[in-house]
C-alpha positions as MATLAB code, in Angstrom:
seq = 'MKRFLKSLASKVWGWTAGVRRPIVRKFDQKLERMLGECVRDPIAHHLHLTNVSHHEMNIALNSCIREIARLEMQVEELRLELARDREASLFESASEGR';
ca = [
       3.638   21.828  -27.590;
       4.213   19.404  -24.570;
       3.719   21.880  -21.830;
       0.395   23.053  -23.467;
      -0.925   19.222  -23.533;
       0.159   19.042  -19.668;
      -1.422   21.985  -18.862;
      -4.907   21.723  -20.100;
      -4.532   17.625  -18.426;
      -3.938   19.505  -15.410;
      -6.943   21.546  -15.680;
      -9.114   19.304  -16.196;
      -8.658   16.784  -13.441;
      -8.847   19.371  -11.326;
     -12.329   20.134  -12.901;
     -13.500   16.838  -12.290;
     -12.491   16.624   -8.785;
     -15.838   16.846   -7.807;
     -17.135   13.671   -9.371;
     -14.218   11.645   -9.235;
     -14.292   12.224   -4.607;
     -17.400   10.382   -4.536;
     -16.297    7.381   -7.197;
     -13.836    6.603   -5.129;
     -15.203    7.050   -1.923;
     -17.909    4.461   -3.357;
     -14.834    2.278   -4.438;
     -12.731    2.592   -0.966;
     -15.644    1.489    1.279;
     -16.857   -1.594   -1.686;
     -12.945   -2.724   -1.154;
     -13.146   -2.876    2.516;
     -16.276   -4.365    2.476;
     -14.372   -6.770    0.449;
     -11.665   -7.173    2.349;
     -13.734   -7.717    5.037;
     -14.988  -10.175    4.374;
     -11.863  -12.030    2.837;
      -9.877  -11.774    5.848;
     -11.558  -10.283    9.065;
     -14.141  -12.646    8.805;
     -13.093  -15.860    8.666;
     -10.250  -15.375   11.073;
     -13.226  -13.559   13.405;
     -15.086  -16.951   13.306;
     -11.686  -18.938   13.760;
     -11.440  -17.157   16.849;
     -14.942  -17.213   17.783;
     -14.675  -20.555   17.126;
     -11.954  -21.227   20.164;
     -14.111  -18.794   22.360;
     -11.936  -15.911   21.926;
     -13.266  -11.814   22.770;
     -13.658   -9.511   20.384;
     -10.944   -7.409   22.215;
      -8.295   -9.930   21.767;
      -9.449  -10.417   18.949;
      -8.539   -6.600   17.765;
      -5.067   -7.384   20.162;
      -4.074  -10.719   17.820;
      -5.440   -8.389   14.235;
      -3.171   -6.062   15.087;
      -0.057   -7.413   16.596;
      -0.519   -9.653   12.698;
      -0.595   -5.692   10.891;
       2.434   -4.529   13.265;
       4.222   -7.853   11.920;
       3.429   -7.373    8.580;
       4.503   -3.597    8.752;
       7.696   -4.307   10.496;
       7.922   -6.863    7.219;
       7.631   -4.448    5.011;
      10.078   -2.037    6.327;
      12.879   -4.846    6.167;
      12.006   -6.215    2.651;
      12.143   -1.501    1.415;
      15.468   -1.534    3.374;
      17.439   -4.434    1.989;
      15.921   -3.324   -1.362;
      17.476   -0.109   -1.145;
      20.836   -1.863    0.263;
      20.948   -3.922   -3.111;
      20.163   -1.416   -5.405;
      23.129    0.249   -3.783;
      25.080   -2.484   -3.407;
      24.308   -2.868   -7.462;
      24.997    0.894   -8.104;
      28.357    0.848   -6.404;
      29.401   -2.386   -8.369;
      28.259   -0.513  -11.903;
      31.121    2.602  -10.575;
      33.665   -0.410   -9.760;
      33.419   -2.413  -13.262;
      33.077    1.205  -15.007;
      36.580    2.675  -13.270;
      38.137   -0.228  -13.669;
      37.630   -0.100  -17.573;
      39.091    3.183  -18.272;
];
């Protein structure tokens, strides 16, 4: 029964792809505009007040984005290391209990 429902749901999901694509595209465009207004515009205004060119502004924003990506990777590595340590300690405590 579960397999039947799963296959039926996947077929229905596939049939709705033509409707979903434009909706998702509009949502993505709206989200990008909102983020642009919330993040990019205030930064651009601040940089404009300090007489910074668009090229320098793009360089500054790109370096910020690279730094954020680097920090996200470090957080993910630390999270994985913590999970490995947690698994190792659980394994050790389980083997000591035997």
